Amino acid sequence: MAVRAIVVGSLVMDLSFLVPKRPEPGEVVIATGFATFRGGKGYNQAIALARLGADVTFVGAVGDDAWGREFIASLEAERVDASRMVVIPDAGTSVAAPMVTPDGDVAFVHAPAANALLTPEAVADLPACDVLLLQGEVPVETSIAAARVVERYGALVMLNPAPAHGITPELIEVAAILTPNEIEARDLARSAGDPVAVARMLAAGRRGAVITLGERGAAWAIDGQSGHAYPPSIVAIDATGAGDSFCAALAVALVEGQPAADAVRFACAARAAAATVRGAEPGLPDRRMVEALLGR
Ligand code: RIB
């Protein structure tokens, strides 16, 4: 049976610039490329889950505008249940400006718009599921309300605590699995030690924590075990959405019951695959692509 996943999160239209470097204060940097991609951590994770074979329900908010309609049509085209999507008449669909440097790394400016208006009512009647994926781009009270609903089903609650300003201790508290990047992990653990040790600290009192380390893979502590997983070697083009691909793949692998070390390796391969393609959504891999990278 397919993994039943719910994502409560953001949708963001990414106006993506390829830049030789990020601007200093007062500087104008001329982009070497520009394109528009559907993105947002929640949307990316929902599409990634669907491409990996999960049955996905997505709850998020868009404005009553062309981008909002495009997002809903795209969710439906990927066979994601978008029936709980909220359309907000007086707000625009969220937008971001990713700036991608030649090493494939990315930094963002982000305007939350409709994402900031997703209220707990939107998640009051979530269906039964195996796993709920949360991030930090919609109101904390809505994410916590969603976690409380799926607790009834015994679902695994995973939190990607990004961006850091959207995270509170109460939200961290509801997560069984945390998937921070290295900077977020340091902030949460208030420790800058060895990443595996930090993962163990973050896993205390919950099922686990996995720290994404980009091209260095991931440090993990799950179910009392811990380790460092390394990714397949790739040439990174654009890391936008790569972390979302990681979260989705980890969710699928853990619900399937893969051993923790294998689940994290699977997630590292999904992240690597996503980083080889320009833009968030276009790079989110299907299962066959992840397995091929793993050499399975
Ligand atoms: O995780 C990547 C996403 O974060 C991008 O698609 C961007 O929209 C930001 O929300």
XYZ file of C-alpha atoms and ligand atoms in Angstrom:
306
model
C 0.000 0.000 0.000
C 1.235 3.484 -0.846
C 2.475 5.746 1.950
C -0.327 8.167 2.954
C 1.233 11.596 3.463
C -0.143 14.997 4.389
C 1.806 18.204 3.884
C 0.668 21.425 5.559
C 2.816 24.209 4.216
C 3.725 26.963 1.815
C 3.472 27.619 -1.891
C 5.885 30.192 -3.278
C 6.455 31.376 -6.825
C 10.244 31.425 -7.176
C 11.608 34.240 -9.370
C 15.009 32.616 -9.666
C 18.184 34.529 -10.576
C 21.475 32.924 -11.595
C 24.112 35.304 -10.230
C 27.936 35.342 -10.317
C 27.805 36.439 -6.641
C 25.244 37.776 -4.161
C 24.967 41.587 -3.964
C 26.778 43.565 -1.263
C 24.906 46.537 0.283
C 24.395 49.188 -2.408
C 25.640 46.924 -5.212
C 23.761 45.852 -8.370
C 24.677 42.373 -9.605
C 23.743 41.484 -13.194
C 22.071 38.064 -13.428
C 23.349 35.577 -15.989
C 19.983 33.815 -16.086
C 16.413 34.167 -14.861
C 13.404 31.837 -14.730
C 10.163 31.408 -12.783
C 9.483 28.113 -10.992
C 6.719 26.882 -8.700
C 8.200 26.292 -5.244
C 7.752 26.821 -1.526
C 8.866 24.227 0.986
C 5.415 22.740 1.473
C 4.605 22.548 -2.226
C 8.011 21.073 -3.078
C 7.677 18.398 -0.394
C 4.158 17.482 -1.576
C 5.237 17.130 -5.214
C 8.358 15.189 -4.193
C 6.265 12.764 -2.124
C 3.853 12.218 -5.025
C 6.717 11.529 -7.456
C 8.120 8.985 -4.982
C 4.790 7.143 -5.075
C 2.994 8.442 -1.959
C -0.720 9.310 -1.786
C -0.497 12.979 -0.859
C -2.917 15.519 0.598
C -1.689 19.110 0.589
C -3.077 21.991 2.651
C -1.853 25.501 1.914
C -3.009 28.975 0.946
C -2.737 30.951 -2.280
C -4.104 34.297 -3.429
C -7.033 34.573 -5.822
C -4.676 35.203 -8.735
C -3.080 33.547 -11.747
C -0.198 32.038 -9.739
C -2.652 30.605 -7.196
C -4.664 28.935 -9.946
C -1.463 27.626 -11.532
C -0.393 26.018 -8.223
C -3.734 24.269 -7.707
C -3.781 22.981 -11.293
C -0.252 21.699 -10.912
C -1.005 19.874 -7.629
C -3.935 18.182 -9.342
C -1.815 17.272 -12.373
C 0.627 15.517 -10.011
C -2.345 13.658 -8.426
C -1.995 15.482 -5.097
C -5.318 15.967 -3.261
C -5.754 19.768 -3.338
C -9.370 19.780 -2.144
C -8.393 21.438 1.176
C -6.452 24.267 -0.465
C -7.479 27.733 0.740
C -7.847 30.630 -1.707
C -7.545 33.996 0.036
C -9.303 36.828 -1.846
C -7.352 39.785 -0.466
C -3.822 38.395 -0.484
C -1.388 37.592 -3.248
C 0.253 34.207 -3.754
C 3.627 34.166 -2.017
C 6.744 35.013 -4.009
C 10.496 34.564 -3.461
C 13.691 35.594 -5.228
C 16.206 32.743 -5.011
C 19.732 33.844 -5.978
C 21.711 30.861 -7.244
C 25.528 31.139 -7.385
C 27.772 29.136 -9.778
C 28.424 26.473 -7.114
C 24.669 25.694 -7.125
C 24.168 27.229 -3.685
C 21.117 29.428 -3.089
C 19.927 32.281 -0.827
C 16.433 33.821 -0.786
C 14.345 36.921 -0.300
C 10.803 35.802 0.520
C 7.412 37.607 0.785
C 5.023 35.335 2.757
C 1.699 36.884 1.508
C -1.070 34.204 1.469
C 1.096 31.619 3.279
C 0.966 33.790 6.417
C -2.850 33.593 6.380
C -3.314 29.808 6.584
C -5.395 29.355 9.747
C -5.913 26.275 11.968
C -9.466 25.845 10.597
C -7.914 24.648 7.349
C -6.481 21.558 9.074
C -9.402 20.684 11.383
C -10.580 17.686 9.334
C -7.372 16.138 8.037
C -7.825 12.550 6.831
C -6.008 9.536 8.284
C -2.355 9.376 7.244
C 0.969 7.680 7.977
C 3.082 10.825 8.017
C 2.641 14.590 8.307
C 5.323 16.937 6.967
C 5.628 20.443 8.408
C 7.989 23.362 7.771
C 8.325 26.969 8.996
C 6.654 28.955 6.213
C 3.045 28.938 7.495
C 1.746 30.068 10.917
C 3.032 27.952 13.779
C -0.433 27.549 15.317
C -1.692 25.951 12.089
C 1.194 23.473 11.988
C 0.663 22.575 15.649
C -3.076 22.118 15.076
C -2.326 19.757 12.170
C 0.044 17.728 14.347
C -2.624 17.408 17.049
C -5.143 16.088 14.487
C -2.860 13.413 13.037
C -1.724 12.281 16.503
C -5.117 10.524 16.596
C -4.033 8.363 13.669
C -0.642 7.557 15.203
C 1.010 9.341 12.270
C 4.708 10.214 12.202
C 5.143 14.009 12.471
C 8.219 15.370 10.679
C 9.353 18.987 10.959
C 11.776 20.688 8.612
C 12.587 23.660 10.893
C 13.171 26.155 8.098
C 13.304 29.064 7.908
C 14.459 29.418 11.502
C 12.389 32.541 12.238
C 9.181 30.515 11.613
C 9.952 28.006 14.374
C 8.981 28.012 18.071
C 9.773 25.584 20.921
C 6.094 24.508 20.895
C 6.384 23.491 17.234
C 9.643 21.635 17.845
C 7.882 19.818 20.667
C 5.262 18.172 18.377
C 7.838 16.727 15.957
C 8.941 13.100 16.162
C 11.605 13.656 13.492
C 13.497 16.928 12.940
C 15.324 17.640 9.669
C 17.298 20.889 10.148
C 20.237 21.993 8.055
C 23.570 22.540 9.806
C 22.879 26.162 10.797
C 19.363 25.428 12.027
C 20.685 22.432 13.972
C 23.317 24.561 15.737
C 20.664 27.106 16.695
C 18.286 24.443 17.995
C 20.899 22.475 19.918
C 22.934 25.552 20.941
C 25.968 23.483 20.075
C 28.401 23.554 17.166
C 30.071 20.201 17.749
C 30.347 17.132 15.565
C 27.090 16.906 13.514
C 26.379 13.323 14.580
C 26.678 14.373 18.226
C 24.394 17.347 17.555
C 21.888 15.016 15.837
C 21.908 12.819 18.961
C 21.252 15.867 21.131
C 18.331 16.946 18.944
C 16.920 13.413 18.933
C 16.630 13.340 22.729
C 12.979 12.857 23.708
C 11.790 12.123 20.152
C 12.209 9.427 17.500
C 15.055 11.149 15.726
C 16.853 14.024 14.047
C 18.636 14.209 10.710
C 20.935 17.134 9.922
C 21.348 17.854 6.226
C 24.910 18.827 5.311
C 24.530 19.529 1.573
C 27.201 17.799 -0.508
C 28.596 16.252 2.726
C 25.427 14.175 3.158
C 23.602 13.970 6.471
C 24.264 13.255 10.147
C 21.501 11.248 11.760
C 20.216 9.793 15.026
C 17.060 7.692 14.747
C 15.612 4.964 16.983
C 18.691 4.956 19.215
C 21.159 4.504 16.337
C 23.261 7.216 14.709
C 25.696 7.781 11.872
C 26.787 9.838 8.882
C 25.343 9.109 5.418
C 27.199 10.215 2.285
C 25.482 11.211 -0.963
C 26.245 9.976 -4.470
C 28.646 12.258 -6.332
C 26.891 14.762 -8.629
C 27.517 18.139 -10.223
C 25.253 20.623 -8.406
C 23.406 23.106 -10.611
C 20.782 24.537 -8.245
C 20.126 23.518 -4.627
C 16.630 25.113 -4.568
C 14.213 22.414 -3.375
C 16.974 19.868 -2.725
C 16.298 19.888 1.031
C 12.595 19.392 0.331
C 13.392 16.378 -1.834
C 15.439 15.033 1.106
C 12.537 15.443 3.582
C 10.023 13.754 1.289
C 12.304 10.788 0.574
C 13.135 10.347 4.261
C 9.404 10.317 5.080
C 8.652 7.666 2.464
C 11.579 5.469 3.470
C 10.830 5.641 7.216
C 7.120 4.867 6.763
C 8.070 1.949 4.503
C 10.133 0.622 7.398
C 13.547 0.918 5.764
C 16.362 0.694 8.359
C 17.375 4.197 9.464
C 20.787 4.143 7.747
C 19.184 3.076 4.423
C 16.404 5.650 4.792
C 18.927 8.476 5.226
C 20.997 7.242 2.264
C 17.811 7.159 0.156
C 17.071 10.749 1.232
C 20.637 11.869 0.423
C 20.272 10.430 -3.091
C 16.930 12.233 -3.551
C 18.583 15.485 -2.446
C 21.485 14.963 -4.828
C 19.157 14.249 -7.755
C 17.206 17.451 -7.092
C 20.376 19.563 -7.026
C 21.354 18.494 -10.558
C 18.432 20.355 -12.156
C 17.684 24.092 -12.337
C 14.658 25.188 -10.215
C 12.783 23.548 -7.365
C 9.936 21.587 -8.938
C 11.641 20.455 -12.178
C 14.384 18.688 -10.204
C 12.250 16.727 -7.743
C 13.058 13.118 -8.659
C 10.825 10.086 -8.987
C 11.667 6.796 -7.322
C 13.384 5.301 -10.345
C 15.823 8.224 -10.492
C 16.665 7.934 -6.791
C 17.186 4.171 -7.008
C 19.392 4.643 -10.081
C 21.617 7.117 -8.227
C 21.890 4.643 -5.352
C 22.890 1.937 -7.813
C 20.050 -0.300 -6.618
O 13.110 24.950 0.072
C 13.138 25.699 -1.113
C 11.997 26.654 -1.159
O 12.128 27.568 -0.090
C 11.948 27.468 -2.420
O 11.175 26.866 -3.412
C 11.496 28.828 -1.949
O 10.263 29.168 -2.423
C 11.537 28.790 -0.425
O 10.271 28.781 0.105
